[in-house]
mmCIF file of C-alpha atoms in Angstrom:
data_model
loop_
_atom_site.group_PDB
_atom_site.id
_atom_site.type_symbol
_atom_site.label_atom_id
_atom_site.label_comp_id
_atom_site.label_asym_id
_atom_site.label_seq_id
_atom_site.Cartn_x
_atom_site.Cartn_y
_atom_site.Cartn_z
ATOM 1 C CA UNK A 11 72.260 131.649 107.306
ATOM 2 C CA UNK A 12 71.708 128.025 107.070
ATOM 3 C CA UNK A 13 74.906 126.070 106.263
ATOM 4 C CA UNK A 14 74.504 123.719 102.767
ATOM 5 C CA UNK A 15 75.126 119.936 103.150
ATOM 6 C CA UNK A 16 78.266 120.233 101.233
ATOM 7 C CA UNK A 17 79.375 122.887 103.540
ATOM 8 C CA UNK A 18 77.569 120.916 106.644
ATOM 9 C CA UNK A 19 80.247 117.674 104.909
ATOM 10 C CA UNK A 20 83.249 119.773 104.342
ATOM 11 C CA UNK A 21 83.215 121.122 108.465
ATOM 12 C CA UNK A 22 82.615 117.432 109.476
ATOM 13 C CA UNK A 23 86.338 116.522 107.861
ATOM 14 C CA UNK A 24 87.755 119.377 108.493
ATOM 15 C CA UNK A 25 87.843 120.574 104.821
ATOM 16 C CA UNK A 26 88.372 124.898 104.902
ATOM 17 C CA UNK A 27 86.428 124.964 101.891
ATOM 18 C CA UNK A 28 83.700 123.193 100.145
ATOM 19 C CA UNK A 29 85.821 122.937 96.758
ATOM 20 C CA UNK A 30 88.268 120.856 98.637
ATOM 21 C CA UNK A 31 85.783 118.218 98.608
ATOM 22 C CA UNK A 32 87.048 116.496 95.207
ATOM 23 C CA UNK A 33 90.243 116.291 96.687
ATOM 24 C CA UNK A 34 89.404 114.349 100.293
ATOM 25 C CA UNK A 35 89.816 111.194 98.249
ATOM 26 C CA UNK A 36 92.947 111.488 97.157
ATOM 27 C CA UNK A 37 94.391 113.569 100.530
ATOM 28 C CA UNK A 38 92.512 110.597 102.945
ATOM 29 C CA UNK A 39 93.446 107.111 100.449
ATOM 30 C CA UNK A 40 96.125 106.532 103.296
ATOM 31 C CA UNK A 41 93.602 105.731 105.939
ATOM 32 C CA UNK A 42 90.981 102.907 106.147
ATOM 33 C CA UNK A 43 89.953 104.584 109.286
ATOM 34 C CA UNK A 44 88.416 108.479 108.972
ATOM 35 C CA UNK A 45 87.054 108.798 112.748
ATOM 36 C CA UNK A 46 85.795 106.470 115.226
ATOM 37 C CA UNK A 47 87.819 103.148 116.123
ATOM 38 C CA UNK A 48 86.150 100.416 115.004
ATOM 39 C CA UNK A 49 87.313 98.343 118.148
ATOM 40 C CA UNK A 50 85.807 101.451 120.549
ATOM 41 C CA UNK A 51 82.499 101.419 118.585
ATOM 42 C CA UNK A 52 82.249 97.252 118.058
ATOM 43 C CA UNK A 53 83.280 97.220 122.142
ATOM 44 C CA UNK A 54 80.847 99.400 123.806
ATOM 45 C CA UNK A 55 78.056 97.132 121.995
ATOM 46 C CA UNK A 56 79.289 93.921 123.093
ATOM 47 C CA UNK A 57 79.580 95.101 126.563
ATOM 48 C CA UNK A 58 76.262 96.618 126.713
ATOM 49 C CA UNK A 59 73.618 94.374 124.344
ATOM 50 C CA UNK A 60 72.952 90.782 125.476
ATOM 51 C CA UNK A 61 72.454 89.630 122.143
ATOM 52 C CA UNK A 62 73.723 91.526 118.951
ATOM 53 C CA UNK A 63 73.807 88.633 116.145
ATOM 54 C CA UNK A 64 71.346 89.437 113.550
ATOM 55 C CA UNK A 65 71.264 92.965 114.893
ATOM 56 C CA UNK A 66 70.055 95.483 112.451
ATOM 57 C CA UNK A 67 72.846 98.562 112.291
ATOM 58 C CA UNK A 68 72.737 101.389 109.960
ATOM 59 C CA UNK A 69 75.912 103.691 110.097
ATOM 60 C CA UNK A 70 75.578 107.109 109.010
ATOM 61 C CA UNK A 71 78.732 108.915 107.754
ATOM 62 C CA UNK A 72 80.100 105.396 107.080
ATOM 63 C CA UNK A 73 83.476 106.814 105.467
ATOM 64 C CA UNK A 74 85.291 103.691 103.987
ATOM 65 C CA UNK A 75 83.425 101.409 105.907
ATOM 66 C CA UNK A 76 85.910 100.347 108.883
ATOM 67 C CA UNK A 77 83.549 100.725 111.837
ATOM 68 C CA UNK A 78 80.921 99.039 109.846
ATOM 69 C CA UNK A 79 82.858 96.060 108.646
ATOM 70 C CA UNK A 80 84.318 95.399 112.308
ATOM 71 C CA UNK A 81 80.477 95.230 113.800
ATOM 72 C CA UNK A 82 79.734 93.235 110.737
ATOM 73 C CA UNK A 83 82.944 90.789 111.667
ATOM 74 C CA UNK A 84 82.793 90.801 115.488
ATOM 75 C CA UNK A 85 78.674 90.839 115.905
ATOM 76 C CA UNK A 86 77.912 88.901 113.137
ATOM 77 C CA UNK A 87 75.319 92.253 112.568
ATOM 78 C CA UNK A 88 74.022 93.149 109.811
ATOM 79 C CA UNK A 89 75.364 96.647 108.601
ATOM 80 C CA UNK A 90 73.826 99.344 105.918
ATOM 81 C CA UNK A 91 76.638 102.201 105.576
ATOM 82 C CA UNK A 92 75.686 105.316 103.814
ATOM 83 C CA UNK A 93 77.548 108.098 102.467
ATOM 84 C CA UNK A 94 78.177 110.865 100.177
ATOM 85 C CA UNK A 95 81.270 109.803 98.620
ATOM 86 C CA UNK A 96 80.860 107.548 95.844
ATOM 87 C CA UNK A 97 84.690 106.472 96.359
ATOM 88 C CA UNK A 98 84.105 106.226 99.777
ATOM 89 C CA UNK A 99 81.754 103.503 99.326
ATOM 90 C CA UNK A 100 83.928 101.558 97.032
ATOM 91 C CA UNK A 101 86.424 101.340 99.246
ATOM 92 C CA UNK A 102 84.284 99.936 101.929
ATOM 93 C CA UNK A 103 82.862 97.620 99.492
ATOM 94 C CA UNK A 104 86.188 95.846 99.069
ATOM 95 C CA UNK A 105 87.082 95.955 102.354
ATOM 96 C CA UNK A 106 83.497 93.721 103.079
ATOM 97 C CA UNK A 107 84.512 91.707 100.711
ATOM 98 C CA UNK A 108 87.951 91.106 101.740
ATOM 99 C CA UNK A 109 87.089 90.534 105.477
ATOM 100 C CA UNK A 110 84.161 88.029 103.960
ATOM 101 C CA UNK A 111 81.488 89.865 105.276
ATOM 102 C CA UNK A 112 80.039 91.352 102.319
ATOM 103 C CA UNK A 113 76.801 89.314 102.786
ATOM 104 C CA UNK A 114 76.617 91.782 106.089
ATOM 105 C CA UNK A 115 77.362 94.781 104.523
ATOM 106 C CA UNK A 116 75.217 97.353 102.465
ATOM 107 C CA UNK A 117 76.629 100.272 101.334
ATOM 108 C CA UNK A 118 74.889 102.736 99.666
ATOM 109 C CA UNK A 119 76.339 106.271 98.324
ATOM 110 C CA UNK A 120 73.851 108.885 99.501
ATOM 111 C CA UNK A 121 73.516 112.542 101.294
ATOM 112 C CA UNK A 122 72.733 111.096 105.156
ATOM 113 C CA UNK A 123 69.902 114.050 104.820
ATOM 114 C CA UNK A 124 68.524 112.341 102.340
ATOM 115 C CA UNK A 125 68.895 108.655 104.148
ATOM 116 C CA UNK A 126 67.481 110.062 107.584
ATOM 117 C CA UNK A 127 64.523 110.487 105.853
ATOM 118 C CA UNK A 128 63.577 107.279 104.949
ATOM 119 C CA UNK A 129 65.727 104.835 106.612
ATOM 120 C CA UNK A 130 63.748 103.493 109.918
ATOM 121 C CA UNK A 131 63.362 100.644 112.551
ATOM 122 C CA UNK A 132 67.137 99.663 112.944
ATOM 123 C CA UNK A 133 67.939 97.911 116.632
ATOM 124 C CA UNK A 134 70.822 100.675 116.548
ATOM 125 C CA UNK A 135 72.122 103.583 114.676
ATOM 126 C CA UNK A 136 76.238 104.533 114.373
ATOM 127 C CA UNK A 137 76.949 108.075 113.818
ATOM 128 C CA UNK A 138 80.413 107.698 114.513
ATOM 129 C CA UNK A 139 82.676 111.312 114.198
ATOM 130 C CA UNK A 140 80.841 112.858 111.567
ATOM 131 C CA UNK A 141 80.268 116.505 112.717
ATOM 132 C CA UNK A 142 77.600 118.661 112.078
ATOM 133 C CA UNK A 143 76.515 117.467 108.880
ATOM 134 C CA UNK A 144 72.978 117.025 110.074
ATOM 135 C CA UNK A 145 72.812 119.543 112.314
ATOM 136 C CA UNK A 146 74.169 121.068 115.589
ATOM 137 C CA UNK A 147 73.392 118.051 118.263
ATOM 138 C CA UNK A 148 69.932 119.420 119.391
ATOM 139 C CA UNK A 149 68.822 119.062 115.649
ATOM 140 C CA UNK A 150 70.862 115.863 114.995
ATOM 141 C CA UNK A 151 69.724 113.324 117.865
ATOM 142 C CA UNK A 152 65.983 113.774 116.989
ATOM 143 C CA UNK A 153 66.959 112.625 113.544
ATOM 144 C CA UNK A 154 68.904 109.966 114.523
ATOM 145 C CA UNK A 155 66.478 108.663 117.052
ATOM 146 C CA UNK A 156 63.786 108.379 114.472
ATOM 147 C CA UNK A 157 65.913 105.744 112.673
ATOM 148 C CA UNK A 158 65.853 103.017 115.714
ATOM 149 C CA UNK A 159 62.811 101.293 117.030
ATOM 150 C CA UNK A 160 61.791 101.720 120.580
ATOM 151 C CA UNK A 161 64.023 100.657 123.062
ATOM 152 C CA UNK A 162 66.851 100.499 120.412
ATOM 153 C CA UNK A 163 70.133 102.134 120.592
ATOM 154 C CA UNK A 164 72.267 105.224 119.308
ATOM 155 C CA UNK A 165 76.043 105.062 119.500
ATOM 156 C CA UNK A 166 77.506 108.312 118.707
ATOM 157 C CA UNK A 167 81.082 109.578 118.583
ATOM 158 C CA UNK A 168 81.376 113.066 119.875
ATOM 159 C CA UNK A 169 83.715 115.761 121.821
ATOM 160 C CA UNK A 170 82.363 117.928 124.689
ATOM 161 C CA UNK A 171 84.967 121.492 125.892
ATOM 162 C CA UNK A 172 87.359 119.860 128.605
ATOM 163 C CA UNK A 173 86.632 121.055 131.498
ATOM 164 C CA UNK A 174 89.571 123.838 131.844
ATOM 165 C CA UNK A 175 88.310 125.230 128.479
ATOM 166 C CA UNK A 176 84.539 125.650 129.128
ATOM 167 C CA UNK A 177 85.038 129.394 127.788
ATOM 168 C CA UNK A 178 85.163 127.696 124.610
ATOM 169 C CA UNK A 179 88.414 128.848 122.650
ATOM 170 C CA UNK A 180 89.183 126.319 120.276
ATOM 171 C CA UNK A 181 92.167 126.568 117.602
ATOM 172 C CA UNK A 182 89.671 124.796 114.791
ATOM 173 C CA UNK A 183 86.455 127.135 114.971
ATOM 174 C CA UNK A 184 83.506 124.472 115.580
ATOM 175 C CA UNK A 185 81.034 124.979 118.311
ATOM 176 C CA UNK A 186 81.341 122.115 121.169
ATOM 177 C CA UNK A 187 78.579 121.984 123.943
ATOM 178 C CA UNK A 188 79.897 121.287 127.707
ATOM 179 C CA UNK A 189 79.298 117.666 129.095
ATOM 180 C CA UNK A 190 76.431 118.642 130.871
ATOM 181 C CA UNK A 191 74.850 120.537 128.276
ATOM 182 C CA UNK A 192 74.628 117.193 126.204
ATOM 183 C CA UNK A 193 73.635 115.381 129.414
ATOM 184 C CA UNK A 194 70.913 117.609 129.715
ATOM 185 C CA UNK A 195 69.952 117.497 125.893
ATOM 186 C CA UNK A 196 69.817 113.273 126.377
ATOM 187 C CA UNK A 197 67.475 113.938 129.515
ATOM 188 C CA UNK A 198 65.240 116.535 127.474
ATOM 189 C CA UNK A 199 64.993 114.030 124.471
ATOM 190 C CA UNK A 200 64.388 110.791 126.270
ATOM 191 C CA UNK A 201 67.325 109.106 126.210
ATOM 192 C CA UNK A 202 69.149 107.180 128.343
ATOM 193 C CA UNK A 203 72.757 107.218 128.949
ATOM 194 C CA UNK A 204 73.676 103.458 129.196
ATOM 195 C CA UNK A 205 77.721 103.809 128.271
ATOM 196 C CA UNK A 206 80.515 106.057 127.728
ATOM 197 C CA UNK A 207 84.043 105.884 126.868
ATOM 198 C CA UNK A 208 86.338 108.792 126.992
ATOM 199 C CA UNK A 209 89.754 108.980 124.913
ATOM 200 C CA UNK A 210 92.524 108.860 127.459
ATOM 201 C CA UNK A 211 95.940 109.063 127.616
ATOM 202 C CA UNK A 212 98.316 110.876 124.956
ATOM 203 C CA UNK A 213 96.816 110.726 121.582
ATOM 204 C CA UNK A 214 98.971 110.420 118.483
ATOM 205 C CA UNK A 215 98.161 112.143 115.568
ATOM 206 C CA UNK A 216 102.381 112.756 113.662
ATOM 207 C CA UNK A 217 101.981 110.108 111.495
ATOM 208 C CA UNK A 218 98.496 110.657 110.069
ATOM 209 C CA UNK A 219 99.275 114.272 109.332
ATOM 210 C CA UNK A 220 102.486 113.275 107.832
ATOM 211 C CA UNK A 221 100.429 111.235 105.666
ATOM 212 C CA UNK A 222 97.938 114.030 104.937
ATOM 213 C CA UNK A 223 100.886 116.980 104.457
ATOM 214 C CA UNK A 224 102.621 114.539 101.855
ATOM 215 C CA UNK A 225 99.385 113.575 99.898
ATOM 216 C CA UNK A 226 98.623 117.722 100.015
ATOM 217 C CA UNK A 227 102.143 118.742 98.692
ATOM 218 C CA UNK A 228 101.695 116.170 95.504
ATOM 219 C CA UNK A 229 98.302 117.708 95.336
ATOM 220 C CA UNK A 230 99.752 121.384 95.077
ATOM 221 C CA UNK A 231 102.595 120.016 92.184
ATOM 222 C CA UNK A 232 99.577 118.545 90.242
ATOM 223 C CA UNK A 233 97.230 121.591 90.652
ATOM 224 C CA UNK A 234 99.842 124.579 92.206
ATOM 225 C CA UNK A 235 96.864 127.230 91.598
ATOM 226 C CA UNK A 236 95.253 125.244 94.558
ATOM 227 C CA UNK A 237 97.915 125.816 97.046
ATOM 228 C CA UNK A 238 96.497 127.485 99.224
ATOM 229 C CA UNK A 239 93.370 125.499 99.433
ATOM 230 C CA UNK A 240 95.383 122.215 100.337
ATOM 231 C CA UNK A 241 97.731 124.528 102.745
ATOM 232 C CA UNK A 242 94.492 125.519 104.453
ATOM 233 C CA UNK A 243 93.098 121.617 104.867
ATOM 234 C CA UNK A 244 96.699 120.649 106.574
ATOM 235 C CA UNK A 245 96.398 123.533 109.376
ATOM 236 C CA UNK A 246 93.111 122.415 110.214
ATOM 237 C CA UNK A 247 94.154 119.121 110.545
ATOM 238 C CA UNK A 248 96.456 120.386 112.839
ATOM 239 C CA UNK A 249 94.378 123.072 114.639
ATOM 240 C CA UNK A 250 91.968 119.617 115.321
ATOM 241 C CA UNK A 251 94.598 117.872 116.824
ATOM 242 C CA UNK A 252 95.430 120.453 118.677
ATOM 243 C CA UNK A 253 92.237 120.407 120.374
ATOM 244 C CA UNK A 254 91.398 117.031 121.128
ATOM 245 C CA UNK A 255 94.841 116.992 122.862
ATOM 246 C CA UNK A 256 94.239 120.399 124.831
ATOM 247 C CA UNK A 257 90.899 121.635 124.585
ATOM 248 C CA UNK A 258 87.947 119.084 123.843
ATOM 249 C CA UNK A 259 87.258 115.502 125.637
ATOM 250 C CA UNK A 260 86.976 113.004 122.821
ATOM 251 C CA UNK A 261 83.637 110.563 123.791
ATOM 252 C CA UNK A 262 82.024 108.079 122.461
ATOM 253 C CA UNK A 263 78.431 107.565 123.499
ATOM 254 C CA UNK A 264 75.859 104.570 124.018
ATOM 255 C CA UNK A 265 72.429 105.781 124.249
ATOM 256 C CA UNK A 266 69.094 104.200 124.467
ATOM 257 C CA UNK A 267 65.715 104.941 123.380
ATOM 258 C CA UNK A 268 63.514 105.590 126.404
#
């Protein structure tokens, strides 16, 4: 059975359980930053694109804004973030504002099914982290090409099975494609492979999921019939960082539109 786009949004943060979703602001309102690094994502453009002021960038999955603020701030680009929670979008409103690039910024709270449909013609399109929310990756890149105009760009933050692990046992139960499987899928949907940056050395994830185990323990004191939901978001925040330190290659992508 085909998976809803709340359940599609709860797998793409790790939620167990769809209900959990009216708690993600309140377990994530430590963090600015909910996936890719903004300096990975701004870096990989600047390196690659000879000229990215005025640069058209819609960001899909925006979060609270942090990788779209930073291209705003370092490209002088101009940024439409979308995504389906409303607080979310606040949040990333104030942080435009704050950083004084708000005339850069559009953010818009809106189901990324619903935006793929209309939103077109962008130089480049950020799907930074997000998961599966519209679709496994052979459904996903079509969509996400669609958005750019020829010859523009997608930057895309994704894991691939390490290489040691290509049996595919993973402690949080997503489905990961090997490296060359997604090579193959770029060849197969004409696009071209211009960058990639791999996380590297030891990754450190004890203070965020102290953060996220205290936020869930005032959660279970506030609503203790819910235990067991919150209980069940902390282990797969753990079972995640598990695997990104032991079984999946963290990656972020630059691709081009052939």
């Amino acid at each position: 059975m085909e998976k809803s786009v709340e359940e599609r949004l709860a797998e793409s943060l790790t939620a167990t359980s769809t209900e959990l979703l009216q708690y993600l602001p309140y377990l994530l309102q430590d963090f600015w930053e909910l996936g890719s690094s903004p300096q990975i994502m701004s870096e990989i453009l600047q390196t690659n694109i000879p000229s990215l002021e005025g640069m058209q960038i819609l960001d899909l999955g925006c979060g609270k804004g942090a990788v779209s603020v930073a291209l705003a701030r370092t490209l002088s680009a101009k940024v439409t973030g979308i995504d389906i929670i409303p607080e979310f979008i606040e949040y990333a409103k104030s942080k435009a504002q704050e950083f004084k690039v708000s005339e850069l910024c559009t953010f818009i709270a809106e189901d990324i099914n619903q935006s793929i449909e209309r939103e077109r013609n962008y130089d480049c399109v950020v799907f930074g982290a997000v998961g599966a929310v519209l679709g496994a990756p052979a459904e996903m890149l079509p969509k996400l090409k669609q958005t750019v105009k020829p010859g523009g760009y997608i930057l895309i933050d994704e894991a691939y099975l390490a290489a040691n692990n290509e049996g595919g046992n993973v402690a949080y139960q997503m489905d990961y494609l090997t490296r060359e499987q997604w090579l193959a899928l770029f060849e197969q949907l004409g696009l071209e492979l211009v960058d990639e940056k791999v996380n590297e050395g030891d990754l450190e994830f004890d203070e965020d999921n102290a953060n996220i185990k205290q936020r869930a323990d005032e959660l279970k004191k506030l609503h203790p019939e819910q235990s067991a939901l919150f209980d069940g978001y902390v282990q797969s925040q753990l079972d995640e960082c598990y695997d990104l330190e032991n079984n999946i290659v963290g990656v972020v992508w630059l691709l081009r539109v052939k």
